[in-house]
PDB file of C-alpha atoms in Angstrom:
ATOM      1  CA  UNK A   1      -3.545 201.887 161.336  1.00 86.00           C
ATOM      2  CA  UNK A   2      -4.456 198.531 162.706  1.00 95.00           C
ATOM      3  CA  UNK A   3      -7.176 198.715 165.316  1.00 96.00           C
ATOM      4  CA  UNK A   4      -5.862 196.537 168.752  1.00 96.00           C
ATOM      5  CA  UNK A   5      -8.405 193.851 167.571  1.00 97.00           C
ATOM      6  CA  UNK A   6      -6.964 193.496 164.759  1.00 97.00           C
ATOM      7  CA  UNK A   7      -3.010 193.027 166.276  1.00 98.00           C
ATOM      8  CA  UNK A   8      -4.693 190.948 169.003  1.00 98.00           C
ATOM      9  CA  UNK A   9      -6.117 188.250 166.383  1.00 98.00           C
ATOM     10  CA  UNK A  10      -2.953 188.520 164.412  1.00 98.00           C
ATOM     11  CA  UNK A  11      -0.950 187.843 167.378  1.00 98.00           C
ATOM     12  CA  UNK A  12      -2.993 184.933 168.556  1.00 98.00           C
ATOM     13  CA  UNK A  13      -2.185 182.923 165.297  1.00 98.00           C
ATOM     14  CA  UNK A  14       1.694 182.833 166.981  1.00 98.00           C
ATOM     15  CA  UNK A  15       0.024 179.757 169.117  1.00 98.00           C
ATOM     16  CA  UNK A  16      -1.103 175.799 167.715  1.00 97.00           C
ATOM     17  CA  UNK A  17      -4.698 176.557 169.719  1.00 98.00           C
ATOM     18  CA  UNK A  18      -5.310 179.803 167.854  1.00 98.00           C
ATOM     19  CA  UNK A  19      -4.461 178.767 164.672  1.00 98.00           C
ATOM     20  CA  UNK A  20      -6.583 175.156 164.916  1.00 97.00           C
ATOM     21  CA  UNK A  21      -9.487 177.394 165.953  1.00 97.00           C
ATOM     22  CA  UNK A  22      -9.371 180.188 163.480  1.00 98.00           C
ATOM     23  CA  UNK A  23      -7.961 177.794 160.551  1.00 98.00           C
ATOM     24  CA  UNK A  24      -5.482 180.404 159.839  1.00 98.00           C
ATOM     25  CA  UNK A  25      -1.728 180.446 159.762  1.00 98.00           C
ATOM     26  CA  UNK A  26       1.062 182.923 158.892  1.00 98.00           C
ATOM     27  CA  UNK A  27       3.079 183.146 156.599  1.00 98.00           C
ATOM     28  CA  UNK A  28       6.166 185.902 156.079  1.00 98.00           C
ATOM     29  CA  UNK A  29       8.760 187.278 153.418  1.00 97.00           C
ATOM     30  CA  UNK A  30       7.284 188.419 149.583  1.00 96.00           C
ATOM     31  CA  UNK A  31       9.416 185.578 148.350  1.00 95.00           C
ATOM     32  CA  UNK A  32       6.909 183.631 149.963  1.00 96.00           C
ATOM     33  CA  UNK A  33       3.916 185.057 149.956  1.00 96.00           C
ATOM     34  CA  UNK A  34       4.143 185.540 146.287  1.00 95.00           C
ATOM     35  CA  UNK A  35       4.486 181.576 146.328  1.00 95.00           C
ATOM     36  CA  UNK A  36       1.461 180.862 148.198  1.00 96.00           C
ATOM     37  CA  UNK A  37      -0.811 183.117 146.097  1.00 94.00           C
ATOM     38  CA  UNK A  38       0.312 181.349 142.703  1.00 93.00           C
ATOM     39  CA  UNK A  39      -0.569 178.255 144.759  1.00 95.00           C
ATOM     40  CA  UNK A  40      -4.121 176.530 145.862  1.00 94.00           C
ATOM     41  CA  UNK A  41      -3.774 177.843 149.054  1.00 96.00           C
ATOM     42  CA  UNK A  42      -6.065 180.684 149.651  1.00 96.00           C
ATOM     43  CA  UNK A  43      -4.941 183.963 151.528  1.00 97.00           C
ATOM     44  CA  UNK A  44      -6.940 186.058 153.742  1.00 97.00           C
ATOM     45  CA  UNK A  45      -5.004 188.969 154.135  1.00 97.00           C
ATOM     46  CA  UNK A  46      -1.672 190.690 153.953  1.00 98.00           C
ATOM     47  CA  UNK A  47      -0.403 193.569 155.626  1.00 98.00           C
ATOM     48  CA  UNK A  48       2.943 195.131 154.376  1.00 97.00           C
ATOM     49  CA  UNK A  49       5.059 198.255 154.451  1.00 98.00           C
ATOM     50  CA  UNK A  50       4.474 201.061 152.477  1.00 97.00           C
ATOM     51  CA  UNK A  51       7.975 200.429 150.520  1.00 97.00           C
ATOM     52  CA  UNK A  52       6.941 196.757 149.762  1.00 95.00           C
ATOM     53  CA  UNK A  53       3.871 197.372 148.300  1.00 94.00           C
ATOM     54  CA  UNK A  54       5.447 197.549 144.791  1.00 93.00           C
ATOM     55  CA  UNK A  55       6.818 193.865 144.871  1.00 94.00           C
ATOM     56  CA  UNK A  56       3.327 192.730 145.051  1.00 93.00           C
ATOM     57  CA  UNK A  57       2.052 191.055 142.617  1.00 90.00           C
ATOM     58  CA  UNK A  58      -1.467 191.718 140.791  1.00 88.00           C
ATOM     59  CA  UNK A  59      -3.821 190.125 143.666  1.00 90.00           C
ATOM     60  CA  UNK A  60      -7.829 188.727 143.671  1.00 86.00           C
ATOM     61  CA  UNK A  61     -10.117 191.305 145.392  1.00 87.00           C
ATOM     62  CA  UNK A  62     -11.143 189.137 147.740  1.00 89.00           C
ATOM     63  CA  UNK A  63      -7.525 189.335 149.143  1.00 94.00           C
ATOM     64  CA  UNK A  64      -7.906 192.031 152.268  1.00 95.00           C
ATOM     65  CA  UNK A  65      -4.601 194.504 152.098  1.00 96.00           C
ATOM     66  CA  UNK A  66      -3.573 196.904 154.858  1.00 97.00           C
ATOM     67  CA  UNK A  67      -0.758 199.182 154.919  1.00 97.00           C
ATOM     68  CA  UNK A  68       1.317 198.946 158.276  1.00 98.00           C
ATOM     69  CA  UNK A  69       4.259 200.746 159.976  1.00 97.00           C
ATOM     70  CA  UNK A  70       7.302 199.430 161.551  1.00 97.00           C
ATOM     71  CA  UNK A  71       5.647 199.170 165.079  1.00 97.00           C
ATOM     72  CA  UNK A  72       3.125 197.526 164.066  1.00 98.00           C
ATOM     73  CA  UNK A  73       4.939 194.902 162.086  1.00 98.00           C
ATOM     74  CA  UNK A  74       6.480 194.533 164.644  1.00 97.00           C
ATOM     75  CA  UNK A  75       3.972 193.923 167.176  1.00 97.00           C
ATOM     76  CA  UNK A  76       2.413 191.284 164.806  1.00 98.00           C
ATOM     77  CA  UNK A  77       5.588 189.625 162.880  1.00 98.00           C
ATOM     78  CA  UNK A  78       6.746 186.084 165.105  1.00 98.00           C
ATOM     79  CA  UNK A  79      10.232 187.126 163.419  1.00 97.00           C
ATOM     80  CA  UNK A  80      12.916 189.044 165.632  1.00 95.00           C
ATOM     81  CA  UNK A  81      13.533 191.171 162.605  1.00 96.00           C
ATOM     82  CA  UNK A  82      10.160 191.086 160.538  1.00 97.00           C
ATOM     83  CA  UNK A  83      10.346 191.316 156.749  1.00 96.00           C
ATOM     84  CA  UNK A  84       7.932 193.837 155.640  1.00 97.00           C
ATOM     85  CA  UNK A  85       5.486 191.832 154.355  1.00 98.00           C
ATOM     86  CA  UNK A  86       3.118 189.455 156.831  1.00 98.00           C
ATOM     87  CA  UNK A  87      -0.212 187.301 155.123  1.00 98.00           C
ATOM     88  CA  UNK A  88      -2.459 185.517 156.884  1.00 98.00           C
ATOM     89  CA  UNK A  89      -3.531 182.111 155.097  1.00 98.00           C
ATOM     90  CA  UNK A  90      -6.126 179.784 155.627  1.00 98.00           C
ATOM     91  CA  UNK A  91      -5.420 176.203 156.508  1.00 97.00           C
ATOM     92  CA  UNK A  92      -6.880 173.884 153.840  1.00 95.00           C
ATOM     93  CA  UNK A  93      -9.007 171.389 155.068  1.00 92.00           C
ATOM     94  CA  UNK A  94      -7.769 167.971 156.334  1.00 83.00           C
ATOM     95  CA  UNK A  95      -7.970 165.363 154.389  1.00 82.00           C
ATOM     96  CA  UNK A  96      -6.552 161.382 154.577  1.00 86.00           C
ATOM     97  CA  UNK A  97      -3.916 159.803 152.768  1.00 92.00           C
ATOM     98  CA  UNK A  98      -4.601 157.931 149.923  1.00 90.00           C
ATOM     99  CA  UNK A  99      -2.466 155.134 150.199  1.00 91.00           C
ATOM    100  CA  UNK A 100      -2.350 155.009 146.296  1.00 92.00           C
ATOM    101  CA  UNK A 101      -0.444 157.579 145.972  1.00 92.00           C
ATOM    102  CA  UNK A 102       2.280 156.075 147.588  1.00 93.00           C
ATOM    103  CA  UNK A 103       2.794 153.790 144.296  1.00 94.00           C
ATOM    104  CA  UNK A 104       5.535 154.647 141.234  1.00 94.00           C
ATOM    105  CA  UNK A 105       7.077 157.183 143.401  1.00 95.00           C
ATOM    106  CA  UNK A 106       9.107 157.980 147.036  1.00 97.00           C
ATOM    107  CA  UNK A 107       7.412 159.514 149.725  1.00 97.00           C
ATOM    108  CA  UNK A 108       8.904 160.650 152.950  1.00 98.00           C
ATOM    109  CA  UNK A 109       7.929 159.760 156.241  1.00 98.00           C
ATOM    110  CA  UNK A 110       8.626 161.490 159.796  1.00 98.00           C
ATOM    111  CA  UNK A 111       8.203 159.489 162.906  1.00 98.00           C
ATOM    112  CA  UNK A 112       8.336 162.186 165.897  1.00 97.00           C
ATOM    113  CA  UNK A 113       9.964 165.116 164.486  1.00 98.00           C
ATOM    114  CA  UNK A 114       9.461 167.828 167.149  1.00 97.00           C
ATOM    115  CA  UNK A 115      11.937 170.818 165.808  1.00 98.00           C
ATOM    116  CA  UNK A 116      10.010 172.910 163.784  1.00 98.00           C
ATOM    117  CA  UNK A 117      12.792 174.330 162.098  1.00 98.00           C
ATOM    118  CA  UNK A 118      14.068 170.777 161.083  1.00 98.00           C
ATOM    119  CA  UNK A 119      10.426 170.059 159.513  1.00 98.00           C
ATOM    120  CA  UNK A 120      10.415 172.988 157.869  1.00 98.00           C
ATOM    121  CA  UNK A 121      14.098 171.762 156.182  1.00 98.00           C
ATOM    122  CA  UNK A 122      12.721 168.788 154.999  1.00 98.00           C
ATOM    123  CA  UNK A 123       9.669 170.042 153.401  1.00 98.00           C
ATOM    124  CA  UNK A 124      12.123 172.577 151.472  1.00 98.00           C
ATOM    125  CA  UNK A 125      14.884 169.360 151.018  1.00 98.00           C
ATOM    126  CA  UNK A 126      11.674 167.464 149.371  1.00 98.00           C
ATOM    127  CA  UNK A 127      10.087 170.373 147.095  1.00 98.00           C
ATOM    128  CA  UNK A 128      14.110 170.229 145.642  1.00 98.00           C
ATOM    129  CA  UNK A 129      14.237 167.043 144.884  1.00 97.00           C
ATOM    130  CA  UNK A 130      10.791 166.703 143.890  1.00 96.00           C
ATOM    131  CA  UNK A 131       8.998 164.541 146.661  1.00 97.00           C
ATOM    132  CA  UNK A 132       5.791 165.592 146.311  1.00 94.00           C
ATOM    133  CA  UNK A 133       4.062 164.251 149.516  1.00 96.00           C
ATOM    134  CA  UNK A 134       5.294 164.099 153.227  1.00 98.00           C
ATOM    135  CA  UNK A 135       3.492 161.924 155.669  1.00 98.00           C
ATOM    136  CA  UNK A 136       4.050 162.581 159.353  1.00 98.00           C
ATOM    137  CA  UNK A 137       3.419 160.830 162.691  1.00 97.00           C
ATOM    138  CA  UNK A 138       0.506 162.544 164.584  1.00 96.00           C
ATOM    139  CA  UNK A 139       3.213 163.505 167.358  1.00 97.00           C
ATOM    140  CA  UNK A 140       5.468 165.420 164.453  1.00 98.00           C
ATOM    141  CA  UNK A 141       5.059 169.173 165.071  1.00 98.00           C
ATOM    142  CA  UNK A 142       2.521 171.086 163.222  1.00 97.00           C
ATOM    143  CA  UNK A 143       2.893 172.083 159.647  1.00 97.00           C
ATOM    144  CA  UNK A 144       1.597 175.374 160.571  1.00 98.00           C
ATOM    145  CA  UNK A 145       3.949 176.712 163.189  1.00 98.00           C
ATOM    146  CA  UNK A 146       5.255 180.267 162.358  1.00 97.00           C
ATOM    147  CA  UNK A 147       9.080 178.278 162.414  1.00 97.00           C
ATOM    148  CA  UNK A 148       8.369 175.654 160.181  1.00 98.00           C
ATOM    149  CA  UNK A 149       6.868 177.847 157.894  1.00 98.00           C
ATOM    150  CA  UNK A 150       9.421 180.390 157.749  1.00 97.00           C
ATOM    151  CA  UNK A 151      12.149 177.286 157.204  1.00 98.00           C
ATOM    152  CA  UNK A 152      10.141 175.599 153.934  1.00 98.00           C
ATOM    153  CA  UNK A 153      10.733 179.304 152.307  1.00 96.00           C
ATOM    154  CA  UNK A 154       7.452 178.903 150.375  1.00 96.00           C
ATOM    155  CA  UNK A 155       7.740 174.926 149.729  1.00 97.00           C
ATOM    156  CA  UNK A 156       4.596 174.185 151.552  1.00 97.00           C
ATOM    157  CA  UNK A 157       3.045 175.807 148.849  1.00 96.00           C
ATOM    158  CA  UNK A 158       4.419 172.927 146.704  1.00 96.00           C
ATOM    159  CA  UNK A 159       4.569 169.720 149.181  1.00 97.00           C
ATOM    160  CA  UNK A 160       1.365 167.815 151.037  1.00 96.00           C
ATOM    161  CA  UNK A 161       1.877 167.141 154.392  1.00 97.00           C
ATOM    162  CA  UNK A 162      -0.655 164.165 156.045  1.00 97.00           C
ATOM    163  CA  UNK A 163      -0.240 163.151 159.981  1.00 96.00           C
ATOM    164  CA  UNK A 164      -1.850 159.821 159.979  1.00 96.00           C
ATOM    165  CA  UNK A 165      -1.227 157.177 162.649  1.00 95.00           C
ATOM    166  CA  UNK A 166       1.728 155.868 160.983  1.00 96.00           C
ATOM    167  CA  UNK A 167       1.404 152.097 162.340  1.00 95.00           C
ATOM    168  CA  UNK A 168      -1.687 151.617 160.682  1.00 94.00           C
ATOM    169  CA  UNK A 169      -0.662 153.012 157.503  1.00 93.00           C
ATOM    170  CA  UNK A 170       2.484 151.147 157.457  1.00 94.00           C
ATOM    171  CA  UNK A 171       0.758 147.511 158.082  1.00 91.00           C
ATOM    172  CA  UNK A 172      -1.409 148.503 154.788  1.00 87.00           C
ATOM    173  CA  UNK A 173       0.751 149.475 152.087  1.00 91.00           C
ATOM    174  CA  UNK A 174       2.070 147.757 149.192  1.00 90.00           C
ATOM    175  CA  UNK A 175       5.535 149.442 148.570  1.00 96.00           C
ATOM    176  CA  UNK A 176       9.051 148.929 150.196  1.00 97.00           C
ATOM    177  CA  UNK A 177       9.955 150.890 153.527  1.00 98.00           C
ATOM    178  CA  UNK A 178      13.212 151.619 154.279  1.00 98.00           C
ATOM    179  CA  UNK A 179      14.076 153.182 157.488  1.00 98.00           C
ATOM    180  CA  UNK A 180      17.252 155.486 158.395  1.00 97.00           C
ATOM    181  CA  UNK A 181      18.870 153.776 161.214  1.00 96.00           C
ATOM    182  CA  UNK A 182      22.265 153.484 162.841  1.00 92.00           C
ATOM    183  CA  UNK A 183      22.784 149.660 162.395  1.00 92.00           C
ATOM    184  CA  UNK A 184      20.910 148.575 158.596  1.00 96.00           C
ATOM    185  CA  UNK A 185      22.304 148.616 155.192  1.00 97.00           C
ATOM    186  CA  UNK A 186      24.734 151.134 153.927  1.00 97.00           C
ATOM    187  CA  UNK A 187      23.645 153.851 151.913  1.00 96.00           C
ATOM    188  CA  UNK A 188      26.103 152.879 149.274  1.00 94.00           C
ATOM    189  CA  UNK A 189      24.773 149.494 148.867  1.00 96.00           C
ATOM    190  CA  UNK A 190      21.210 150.230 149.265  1.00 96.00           C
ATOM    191  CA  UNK A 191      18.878 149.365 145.706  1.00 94.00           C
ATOM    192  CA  UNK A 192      16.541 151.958 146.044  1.00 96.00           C
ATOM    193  CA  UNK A 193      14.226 150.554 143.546  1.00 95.00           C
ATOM    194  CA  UNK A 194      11.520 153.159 141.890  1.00 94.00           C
ATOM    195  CA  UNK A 195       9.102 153.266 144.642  1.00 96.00           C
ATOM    196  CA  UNK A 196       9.010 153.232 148.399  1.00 97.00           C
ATOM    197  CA  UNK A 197       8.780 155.589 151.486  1.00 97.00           C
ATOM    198  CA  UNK A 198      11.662 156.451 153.462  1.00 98.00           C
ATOM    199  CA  UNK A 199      11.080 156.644 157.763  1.00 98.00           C
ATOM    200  CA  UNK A 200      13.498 159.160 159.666  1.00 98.00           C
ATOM    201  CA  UNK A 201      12.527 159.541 163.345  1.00 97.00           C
ATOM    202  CA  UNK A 202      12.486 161.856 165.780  1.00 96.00           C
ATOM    203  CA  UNK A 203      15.858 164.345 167.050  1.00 94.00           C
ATOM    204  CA  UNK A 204      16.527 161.891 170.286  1.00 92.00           C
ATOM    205  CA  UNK A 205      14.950 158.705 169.992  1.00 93.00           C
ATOM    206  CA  UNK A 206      15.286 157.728 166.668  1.00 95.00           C
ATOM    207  CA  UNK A 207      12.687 156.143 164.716  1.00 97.00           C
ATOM    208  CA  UNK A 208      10.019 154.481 167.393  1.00 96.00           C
ATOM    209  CA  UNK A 209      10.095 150.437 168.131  1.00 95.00           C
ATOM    210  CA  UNK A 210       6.443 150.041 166.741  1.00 95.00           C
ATOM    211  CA  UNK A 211       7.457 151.503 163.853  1.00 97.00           C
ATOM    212  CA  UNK A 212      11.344 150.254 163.480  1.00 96.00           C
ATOM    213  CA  UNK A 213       9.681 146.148 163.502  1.00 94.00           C
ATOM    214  CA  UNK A 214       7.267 147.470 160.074  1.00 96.00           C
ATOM    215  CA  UNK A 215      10.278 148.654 158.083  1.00 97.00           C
ATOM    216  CA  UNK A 216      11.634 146.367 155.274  1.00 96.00           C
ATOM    217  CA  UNK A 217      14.731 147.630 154.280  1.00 97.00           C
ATOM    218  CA  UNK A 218      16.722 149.227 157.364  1.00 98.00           C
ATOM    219  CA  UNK A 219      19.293 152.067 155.541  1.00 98.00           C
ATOM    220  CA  UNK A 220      22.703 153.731 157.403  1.00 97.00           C
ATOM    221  CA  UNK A 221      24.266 156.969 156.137  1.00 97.00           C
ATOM    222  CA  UNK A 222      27.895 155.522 157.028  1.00 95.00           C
ATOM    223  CA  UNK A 223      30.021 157.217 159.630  1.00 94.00           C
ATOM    224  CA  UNK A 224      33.203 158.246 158.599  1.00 94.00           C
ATOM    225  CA  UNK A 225      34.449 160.782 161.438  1.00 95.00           C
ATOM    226  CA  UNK A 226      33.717 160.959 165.136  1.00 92.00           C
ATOM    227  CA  UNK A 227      30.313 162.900 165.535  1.00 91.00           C
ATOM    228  CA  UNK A 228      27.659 161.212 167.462  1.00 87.00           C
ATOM    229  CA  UNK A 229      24.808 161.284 165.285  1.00 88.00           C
ATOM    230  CA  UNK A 230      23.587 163.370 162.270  1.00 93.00           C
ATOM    231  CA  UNK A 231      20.717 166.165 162.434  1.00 96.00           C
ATOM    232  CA  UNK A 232      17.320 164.318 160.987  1.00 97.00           C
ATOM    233  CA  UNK A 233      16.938 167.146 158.245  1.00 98.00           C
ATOM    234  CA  UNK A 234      20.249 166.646 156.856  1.00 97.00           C
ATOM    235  CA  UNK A 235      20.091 163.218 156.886  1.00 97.00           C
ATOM    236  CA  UNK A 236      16.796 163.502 155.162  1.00 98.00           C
ATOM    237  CA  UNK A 237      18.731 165.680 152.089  1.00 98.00           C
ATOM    238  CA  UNK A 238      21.563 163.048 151.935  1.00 98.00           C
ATOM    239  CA  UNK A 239      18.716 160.449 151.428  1.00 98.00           C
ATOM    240  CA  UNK A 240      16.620 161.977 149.134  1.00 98.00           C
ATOM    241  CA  UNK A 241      20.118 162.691 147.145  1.00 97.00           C
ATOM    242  CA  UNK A 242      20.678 159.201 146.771  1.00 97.00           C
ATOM    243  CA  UNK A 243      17.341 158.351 145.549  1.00 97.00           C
ATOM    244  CA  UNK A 244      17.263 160.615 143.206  1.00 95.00           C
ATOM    245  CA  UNK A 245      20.738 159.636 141.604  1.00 90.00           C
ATOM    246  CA  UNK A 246      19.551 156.242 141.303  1.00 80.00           C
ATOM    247  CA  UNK A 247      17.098 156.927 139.372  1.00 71.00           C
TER     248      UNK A 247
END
């Protein structure tokens, strides 16, 4: 059984503060947990149902494993209807951008996003089409919320994430940025080139004003029927789409 310490630290990871101090997120579902011990990140512990303990796979001793019930899955799952198997993961340490790395490839970039569930989308979206690196505003929701977790489905494992101030980066680098916006270039017409970063802004506001007057090449998904606007993680797929049959 799980001493009330023990749910009570688990349980604090739920909140941003907890996790910052602690340097621990978590992470549910075998699928990915498996995905995120064949990765770099390293895992602290994992606590799972006696009926899942068969799915997992051959793990470093240094891994802590403890065998829970249903009520106490429960207390310390963030899911409505937890999924047997709950790991606790340490956050890797920050590190900055190099803007080299921005060269020869596509990155994506996310000015605002706040839903955690839509960042979550567009890590998974990237790890599909093989973006390998994500750089986010320093007012994007955190990488490590339980939500946006849950919604890359074990991408994270796969993608880096950066928050860097996002006008300073942009006033330094050497590739084209194109920017998804209601009024630029159509999709259809857009030459994507074989390098660049591509800006989608936040749910409301769109893609700030600071950042809008830094982008190069303005790009519009084109409006055929009547809705007002598309959500920012589906217009990220539809971009990333394109890219990638250009090249």
């Amino acid at each position: 059984m799980l001493s009330k310490s023990q749910i009570g630290f688990i349980k604090s990871l739920h909140q941003k503060k907890y996790r910052k101090e602690n340097g621990i997120f978590i992470i549910e579902g075998i699928k990915s947990i498996v995905e995120f011990i064949e990765s770099s990140y390293q895992i602290h512990s994992i606590y799972y149902l006696a009926q899942y303990q068969s799915l997992l796979p051959n793990l470093p001793a240094n891994i802590k494993l403890f065998e829970v019930n249903n009520a106490e899955l429960d207390k310390i799952s963030t899911l409505q209807t937890p999924q047997g198997v709950l790991a606790l993961v340490h956050i890797p340490k920050s590190h900055s951008l190099d803007i080299s790395s921005l060269k020869g490839s596509f990155s994506l970039v996310l000015d605002g996003v706040q839903d955690p569930g839509n960042l979550g989308t567009i890590i998974r979206t990237a790890d599909w089409f093989g973006f390998k690196q994500i750089v986010c505003s320093n007012n994007t929701v955190e990488i490590y919320n339980p939500k946006t977790v849950q919604a890359t489905m074990g991408s994270l494992s796969r993608v880096n994430v950066y928050y860097e101030d996002l006008p300073t980066l942009l006033k330094d680098i050497k590739v084209p940025v194109f920017g998804a916006v209601l009024n630029g270039t159509s999709l259809y017409e857009t030459k994507w080139g074989k390098e660049g970063i591509v800006i989608l802004g936040n749910e409301g506001q769109g893609i700030s004003p600071e950042i809008i007057n830094l982008i190069t090449n303005p790009v519009t998904i084109p409006r055929v029927g009547g809705a007002e606007s598309l959500n920012v993680a589906i217009s990220a797929a539809i971009l990333c789409a394109d890219i990638c049959r250009n090249f």
